[in-house]
Amino acid sequence: MTAASIRPARVRFAPSPTGFLHLGGLRTALFDWLYARHTGGQFILRIEDTDQKRFNPASLENLMRSLRWLGLDWDEGPDVGGPHAPYTQSERRELYQHYASWLIAQGKAYRCYTSEAELEELRARGLPYDRRHRNLTPAEQAALEAEGRPAVVRFAAPLSGTTTVHDAIRGPITVETHSVVDPVLLKSDGLPTYHLAVVVDDHLMEITHVLRGEEWIPSAPLHQLLFDAFGWEAPIFVHLPVILDPSGKGKMSKRKTVVDGREFSPFVHDYMEGGYLPDAMFNFLANMGWSYDGEREIFTREEAVARFEVTDISPKATALPFGKLDWMNGVYIRQRAPAQLHAELVPYVAAGLGIEESQLVQDRRLVELVPLIQERIKVLSEATALIDWAFVSADQITYPDPSLLIGKKLTAAESLAVLAVCAELTGSVDPFEVSVLEAAFRGQAEQMAIKLGSFLAPVRVALTGRAVSPPLFESMHVLGREESLRRMANAMAALRAVG
RNA sequence: GGCCCUAUCGUCUAGUGGACCAGGACUCAGCCCUUUCAAGGCUGCGACAGGGGUUCGAAUCCCCUUAGGGCUACCA
């Protein structure tokens, strides 16, 4: 543990509710949470909805649901309240107006009457704002006010010197102060811009560490200048590397993209619905820009909390390795207790089968099937495709390609004979248990001098309709003796029909 | 264009001047195991962007080049 983690940190995740939460945002929230928990501090959720034009009401619910799914619980926030409520910026507008007025009174900010059109003109000529209203005489200002022109409040940034912000990952970042060209603090609609709101709120909410995307680095000097202007101590800045597109080229887009023929979604809810386990996603994301120790990539939440340091985060942008996500999700699925996996699988399988969950929860077949597919699926949503044969009647197993019923190195006649003898065994074994079935079938295969794999192939296809299935004797047991016999009979008929 | 950030296997990463002819993971290939498919085990392919310094010694520090990325709004 380093000196940086001795003090309990107050860390906030401050998304703007303009759309669905994406993986980059979730990673930021995860790091926020990890650091708050590591230091025994607080994790705070704050909603930055100062852009009323882009506000999307659905995004709020999506956001909270996504955070809860990953297990990121917040100590203060819009729904749970806290000592610095409200936690929604649109409900704090008077606060920002007050601080903007204070800045004006101090001569550190001023009202600017430049219209959008005038600004557009400057931009068209490649020029920044020319500070035209920074030093208005009282008479000039009165005249503009009298015209009823809408005004914004701009920061009167210092005109010389350099400004340095300290980034916990990158060290000092220094820029020429004159490059900060009097940014707008208060918009003409009375709401603050991000810059004012973030500084005021981070100070008022006693935030100690600001973790945010590196796209904020360019405006960090402005924020430093604002903290200075207010006479406040700035928090520690931690600019997280951006997450790149899976192709590795460019920032991850906010739409689905296709790479190597596979579709990738940036949205968290697509992974929730796609059958990824929150534990796996947590573990996966924790490896994006941070690493546990260079050797282990699988670790628990507790282990990550114990070890997480903001100064260990890499400054390098990363492309999400989705192949590794799948692998890791598979690892977590295999680690699951069968009973828990069963519970997690029910919604997916019920949906896949098109039946009600209530019809499935008690179904003995699924209970038996879960351990069989546990090491064969990487995401929950793949389960149905592996076991749907167990939930249909014998007649629904058709053999469109009867040649599949022919085992490797066997003729159609031999396969038919295998099926016949297997049906006989199936009908006679007692008790109808996996080990008994296996012993009987093995003995028979040996007697007929057929490799077990080839011997079992016709039976596998007969029972499941496919050449690939969960282990055979267990599958037979799931179906039961009578159902197994029906399917073998049908298969033999299908094979004879082409034979 | 301007300002800023970054640079180790295809990808995610370890590495903070000597223990590195660079370690782990995913992917891929081969072999083993095997009841198909998986899972598991073993082996292999595979990187310090380039050039200058500093130093007895550099992946590690400095500079330049190159490449990628971000920002450049009364959006966040």
CSV table of N, CA and C (backbone and C1' of nucleotides) in Angstrom, one decimal, chain A residues 16 50-51 54 170 187-188 194 215-216 251 288-289 291 294-295 297 316 318-319 324 375-376 442 460 469 473, chain B residues 4-8 11-14 23-27 35-40 69-71 73-76:
chain,number,residue,atom,x,y,z
A,16,SER,N,-23.0,11.6,-18.2
A,16,SER,CA,-24.1,12.5,-18.7
A,16,SER,C,-25.1,11.6,-19.3
A,50,THR,N,-26.4,18.8,-17.7
A,50,THR,CA,-26.6,20.3,-18.0
A,50,THR,C,-26.8,20.6,-19.4
A,51,ASP,N,-26.8,19.5,-20.3
A,51,ASP,CA,-27.2,19.8,-21.7
A,51,ASP,C,-28.6,19.2,-21.9
A,54,ARG,N,-29.5,17.2,-25.2
A,54,ARG,CA,-29.1,15.8,-25.4
A,54,ARG,C,-29.6,14.9,-24.3
A,170,ARG,N,0.3,10.3,-15.6
A,170,ARG,CA,1.3,10.8,-16.5
A,170,ARG,C,2.2,11.8,-15.9
A,187,LYS,N,-24.1,29.1,-19.6
A,187,LYS,CA,-24.7,29.3,-20.9
A,187,LYS,C,-25.9,30.3,-20.8
A,188,SER,N,-26.3,30.7,-21.9
A,188,SER,CA,-27.4,31.8,-21.9
A,188,SER,C,-28.7,31.2,-21.4
A,194,TYR,N,-20.0,22.1,-18.6
A,194,TYR,CA,-19.3,21.1,-17.8
A,194,TYR,C,-18.3,21.7,-16.9
A,215,GLU,N,-9.9,12.1,-22.8
A,215,GLU,CA,-10.4,13.2,-23.7
A,215,GLU,C,-10.6,14.5,-22.9
A,216,TRP,N,-10.5,14.4,-21.6
A,216,TRP,CA,-10.6,15.6,-20.7
A,216,TRP,C,-9.3,16.2,-20.5
A,251,LYS,N,-11.1,5.6,-31.4
A,251,LYS,CA,-11.9,5.5,-30.2
A,251,LYS,C,-13.1,4.6,-30.5
A,288,MET,N,-8.2,-4.0,-18.1
A,288,MET,CA,-8.0,-3.0,-19.2
A,288,MET,C,-7.4,-1.8,-18.7
A,289,GLY,N,-6.1,-1.7,-18.8
A,289,GLY,CA,-5.4,-0.5,-18.3
A,289,GLY,C,-4.8,-0.7,-16.9
A,291,SER,N,-3.3,-4.0,-14.2
A,291,SER,CA,-3.1,-5.4,-14.1
A,291,SER,C,-2.8,-5.8,-12.7
A,294,GLY,N,0.8,-9.0,-13.3
A,294,GLY,CA,1.6,-9.4,-14.5
A,294,GLY,C,1.6,-10.8,-14.8
A,295,GLU,N,1.1,-11.6,-13.8
A,295,GLU,CA,1.1,-13.1,-14.0
A,295,GLU,C,-0.4,-13.6,-14.1
A,297,GLU,N,-4.4,-13.2,-14.4
A,297,GLU,CA,-5.4,-12.3,-14.9
A,297,GLU,C,-6.8,-12.6,-14.3
A,316,LYS,N,-1.7,4.0,-21.7
A,316,LYS,CA,-1.8,3.6,-23.1
A,316,LYS,C,-3.3,3.2,-23.5
A,318,THR,N,-6.3,1.3,-25.1
A,318,THR,CA,-6.4,-0.1,-25.3
A,318,THR,C,-7.6,-0.5,-26.2
A,319,ALA,N,-7.4,-1.5,-27.0
A,319,ALA,CA,-8.5,-2.1,-27.8
A,319,ALA,C,-9.0,-3.3,-26.9
A,324,LYS,N,-10.8,-12.6,-25.4
A,324,LYS,CA,-10.4,-12.9,-24.1
A,324,LYS,C,-11.6,-12.8,-23.1
A,375,GLU,N,-18.9,-27.0,-19.2
A,375,GLU,CA,-17.6,-26.7,-19.8
A,375,GLU,C,-17.7,-26.5,-21.3
A,376,ARG,N,-18.9,-26.5,-21.8
A,376,ARG,CA,-19.0,-26.4,-23.2
A,376,ARG,C,-19.6,-25.1,-23.7
A,442,ARG,N,-19.7,-50.3,-24.0
A,442,ARG,CA,-18.3,-50.6,-24.2
A,442,ARG,C,-18.0,-52.1,-24.6
A,460,ARG,N,-25.5,-41.4,-31.1
A,460,ARG,CA,-25.5,-40.0,-30.8
A,460,ARG,C,-26.4,-39.2,-31.7
A,469,SER,N,-22.7,-33.6,-29.4
A,469,SER,CA,-23.6,-33.5,-28.3
A,469,SER,C,-22.9,-33.6,-27.0
A,473,PHE,N,-24.0,-41.1,-22.7
A,473,PHE,CA,-24.7,-41.9,-21.7
A,473,PHE,C,-25.5,-41.0,-20.8
B,4,C,P,1.8,21.5,-26.4
B,4,C,O5',1.0,20.3,-25.8
B,4,C,C5',0.3,20.4,-24.6
B,4,C,C4',-0.6,19.2,-24.5
B,4,C,C3',0.0,17.8,-24.5
B,4,C,O3',0.6,17.5,-23.2
B,4,C,C1',-1.9,17.8,-25.8
B,5,C,P,1.7,16.4,-23.1
B,5,C,O5',0.9,15.0,-23.3
B,5,C,C5',0.0,14.6,-22.4
B,5,C,C4',-0.7,13.4,-22.8
B,5,C,C3',0.2,12.2,-23.1
B,5,C,O3',0.6,11.5,-22.0
B,5,C,C1',-1.4,12.4,-24.9
B,6,U,P,2.0,10.7,-22.0
B,6,U,O5',1.8,9.5,-23.0
B,6,U,C5',0.9,8.5,-22.7
B,6,U,C4',0.7,7.6,-23.8
B,6,U,C3',2.0,6.8,-24.3
B,6,U,O3',2.2,5.7,-23.5
B,6,U,C1',0.7,7.7,-26.2
B,7,A,P,3.7,5.1,-23.5
B,7,A,O5',3.8,4.4,-25.0
B,7,A,C5',2.8,3.3,-25.3
B,7,A,C4',3.2,2.8,-26.7
B,7,A,C3',4.6,2.2,-26.7
B,7,A,O3',4.7,0.8,-26.9
B,7,A,C1',4.3,3.9,-28.3
B,8,U,P,3.6,-0.3,-27.1
B,8,U,O5',4.5,-1.6,-27.1
B,8,U,C5',5.8,-1.5,-27.8
B,8,U,C4',6.5,-2.7,-27.5
B,8,U,C3',5.7,-4.0,-27.6
B,8,U,O3',5.7,-4.4,-29.0
B,8,U,C1',6.9,-4.1,-25.6
B,11,U,P,-1.2,-5.4,-32.0
B,11,U,O5',-2.4,-6.0,-31.1
B,11,U,C5',-3.8,-5.7,-31.4
B,11,U,C4',-4.6,-6.4,-30.3
B,11,U,C3',-4.2,-6.0,-28.9
B,11,U,O3',-4.7,-4.8,-28.5
B,11,U,C1',-4.5,-8.3,-29.1
B,12,C,P,-4.0,-3.9,-27.4
B,12,C,O5',-4.3,-4.8,-26.1
B,12,C,C5',-5.6,-4.9,-25.6
B,12,C,C4',-5.6,-5.6,-24.3
B,12,C,C3',-4.6,-5.2,-23.3
B,12,C,O3',-5.0,-4.0,-22.6
B,12,C,C1',-4.5,-7.5,-23.4
B,13,U,P,-4.0,-3.0,-21.9
B,13,U,O5',-3.2,-4.0,-20.9
B,13,U,C5',-1.9,-3.8,-20.6
B,13,U,C4',-1.4,-5.0,-19.9
B,13,U,C3',0.0,-4.9,-19.3
B,13,U,O3',-0.1,-4.3,-18.0
B,13,U,C1',-0.2,-6.9,-20.5
B,14,A,P,1.1,-3.4,-17.5
B,14,A,O5',2.2,-4.5,-17.1
B,14,A,C5',1.9,-5.5,-16.0
B,14,A,C4',3.0,-6.4,-15.8
B,14,A,C3',4.4,-5.7,-15.5
B,14,A,O3',4.4,-5.2,-14.2
B,14,A,C1',4.7,-7.6,-16.9
B,23,G,P,10.7,-14.4,-22.3
B,23,G,O5',9.7,-14.9,-21.3
B,23,G,C5',10.2,-15.3,-19.9
B,23,G,C4',9.1,-14.9,-18.9
B,23,G,C3',7.7,-15.1,-19.3
B,23,G,O3',7.3,-16.5,-19.1
B,23,G,C1',7.9,-12.9,-18.5
B,24,G,P,6.2,-17.2,-20.1
B,24,G,O5',4.9,-16.6,-19.5
B,24,G,C5',4.5,-16.9,-18.1
B,24,G,C4',3.3,-16.1,-17.8
B,24,G,C3',2.1,-16.3,-18.7
B,24,G,O3',1.4,-17.5,-18.4
B,24,G,C1',2.3,-14.0,-18.4
B,25,A,P,0.6,-18.3,-19.6
B,25,A,O5',-0.6,-17.4,-19.9
B,25,A,C5',-1.6,-17.1,-18.9
B,25,A,C4',-2.6,-16.2,-19.5
B,25,A,C3',-3.2,-16.5,-20.8
B,25,A,O3',-4.2,-17.5,-20.7
B,25,A,C1',-2.6,-14.3,-20.9
B,26,C,P,-4.6,-18.5,-21.9
B,26,C,O5',-5.3,-17.6,-22.9
B,26,C,C5',-6.6,-17.0,-22.6
B,26,C,C4',-7.0,-16.0,-23.7
B,26,C,C3',-7.0,-16.7,-25.1
B,26,C,O3',-8.2,-17.4,-25.3
B,26,C,C1',-5.9,-14.6,-25.2
B,27,U,P,-8.1,-18.7,-26.2
B,27,U,O5',-7.7,-18.2,-27.6
B,27,U,C5',-8.6,-17.4,-28.4
B,27,U,C4',-7.9,-16.8,-29.6
B,27,U,C3',-7.4,-17.9,-30.5
B,27,U,O3',-8.4,-18.4,-31.4
B,27,U,C1',-5.8,-16.1,-30.2
B,35,U,P,-12.9,-42.9,-24.6
B,35,U,O5',-14.0,-42.3,-25.5
B,35,U,C5',-14.4,-42.9,-26.7
B,35,U,C4',-15.4,-42.0,-27.4
B,35,U,C3',-15.1,-40.6,-27.2
B,35,U,O3',-15.3,-39.8,-28.4
B,35,U,C1',-17.2,-41.1,-26.3
B,36,U,P,-14.1,-39.0,-28.9
B,36,U,O5',-14.9,-37.9,-29.8
B,36,U,C5',-15.4,-38.3,-31.1
B,36,U,C4',-16.5,-37.4,-31.5
B,36,U,C3',-16.2,-35.9,-31.2
B,36,U,O3',-15.4,-35.3,-32.2
B,36,U,C1',-18.4,-36.5,-30.5
B,37,C,P,-14.2,-34.3,-31.9
B,37,C,O5',-15.0,-33.1,-31.3
B,37,C,C5',-15.9,-32.4,-32.0
B,37,C,C4',-16.7,-31.4,-31.1
B,37,C,C3',-15.8,-30.6,-30.2
B,37,C,O3',-15.3,-29.5,-30.9
B,37,C,C1',-17.7,-31.5,-29.0
B,38,A,P,-14.1,-28.7,-30.3
B,38,A,O5',-14.7,-28.0,-29.1
B,38,A,C5',-13.9,-27.7,-27.9
B,38,A,C4',-14.8,-27.6,-26.7
B,38,A,C3',-14.0,-27.4,-25.4
B,38,A,O3',-13.8,-26.0,-25.3
B,38,A,C1',-15.6,-29.1,-25.2
B,39,A,P,-12.3,-25.5,-24.9
B,39,A,O5',-12.1,-26.1,-23.4
B,39,A,C5',-13.0,-25.6,-22.4
B,39,A,C4',-12.8,-26.5,-21.2
B,39,A,C3',-11.4,-26.8,-20.7
B,39,A,O3',-11.0,-25.7,-19.8
B,39,A,C1',-12.4,-28.8,-20.9
B,40,G,P,-9.5,-25.2,-19.9
B,40,G,O5',-8.7,-26.5,-19.5
B,40,G,C5',-8.8,-26.9,-18.1
B,40,G,C4',-8.0,-28.2,-18.0
B,40,G,C3',-6.5,-28.1,-18.4
B,40,G,O3',-5.7,-27.5,-17.4
B,40,G,C1',-7.5,-30.1,-19.3
B,69,G,P,-5.7,7.0,-35.5
B,69,G,O5',-6.0,7.5,-34.0
B,69,G,C5',-6.4,6.6,-33.0
B,69,G,C4',-6.3,7.3,-31.7
B,69,G,C3',-7.0,8.6,-31.5
B,69,G,O3',-8.4,8.4,-31.3
B,69,G,C1',-4.9,8.7,-30.6
B,70,G,P,-9.4,9.5,-31.7
B,70,G,O5',-9.2,10.6,-30.5
B,70,G,C5',-9.6,10.2,-29.2
B,70,G,C4',-9.1,11.3,-28.2
B,70,G,C3',-9.7,12.6,-28.5
B,70,G,O3',-11.0,12.7,-28.0
B,70,G,C1',-7.4,12.9,-28.1
B,71,C,P,-12.1,13.7,-28.7
B,71,C,O5',-11.6,15.1,-28.3
B,71,C,C5',-11.6,15.6,-27.0
B,71,C,C4',-10.9,16.9,-26.9
B,71,C,C3',-11.4,18.0,-27.8
B,71,C,O3',-12.6,18.6,-27.3
B,71,C,C1',-9.1,18.0,-27.9
B,73,A,P,-14.2,24.5,-31.0
B,73,A,O5',-15.0,25.5,-30.0
B,73,A,C5',-15.7,25.0,-28.9
B,73,A,C4',-17.0,25.6,-28.9
B,73,A,C3',-17.6,25.6,-27.5
B,73,A,O3',-18.0,26.9,-27.0
B,73,A,C1',-18.8,24.1,-29.0
B,74,C,P,-18.9,28.0,-27.6
B,74,C,O5',-20.1,27.7,-26.7
B,74,C,C5',-20.0,27.7,-25.3
B,74,C,C4',-21.3,27.4,-24.7
B,74,C,C3',-22.1,26.5,-25.7
B,74,C,O3',-22.3,25.2,-25.2
B,74,C,C1',-23.3,28.5,-25.2
B,75,C,P,-23.5,24.5,-24.7
B,75,C,O5',-23.6,23.1,-25.4
B,75,C,C5',-22.5,22.4,-25.8
B,75,C,C4',-22.7,21.0,-25.4
B,75,C,C3',-22.1,20.5,-24.1
B,75,C,O3',-22.8,20.9,-23.0
B,75,C,C1',-21.7,18.9,-25.8
B,76,A,P,-22.4,20.8,-21.5
B,76,A,O5',-22.6,19.2,-21.4
B,76,A,C5',-22.2,18.5,-20.2
B,76,A,C4',-21.8,17.1,-20.6
B,76,A,C3',-20.6,16.6,-19.8
B,76,A,O3',-21.1,16.0,-18.6
B,76,A,C1',-20.2,16.3,-22.1
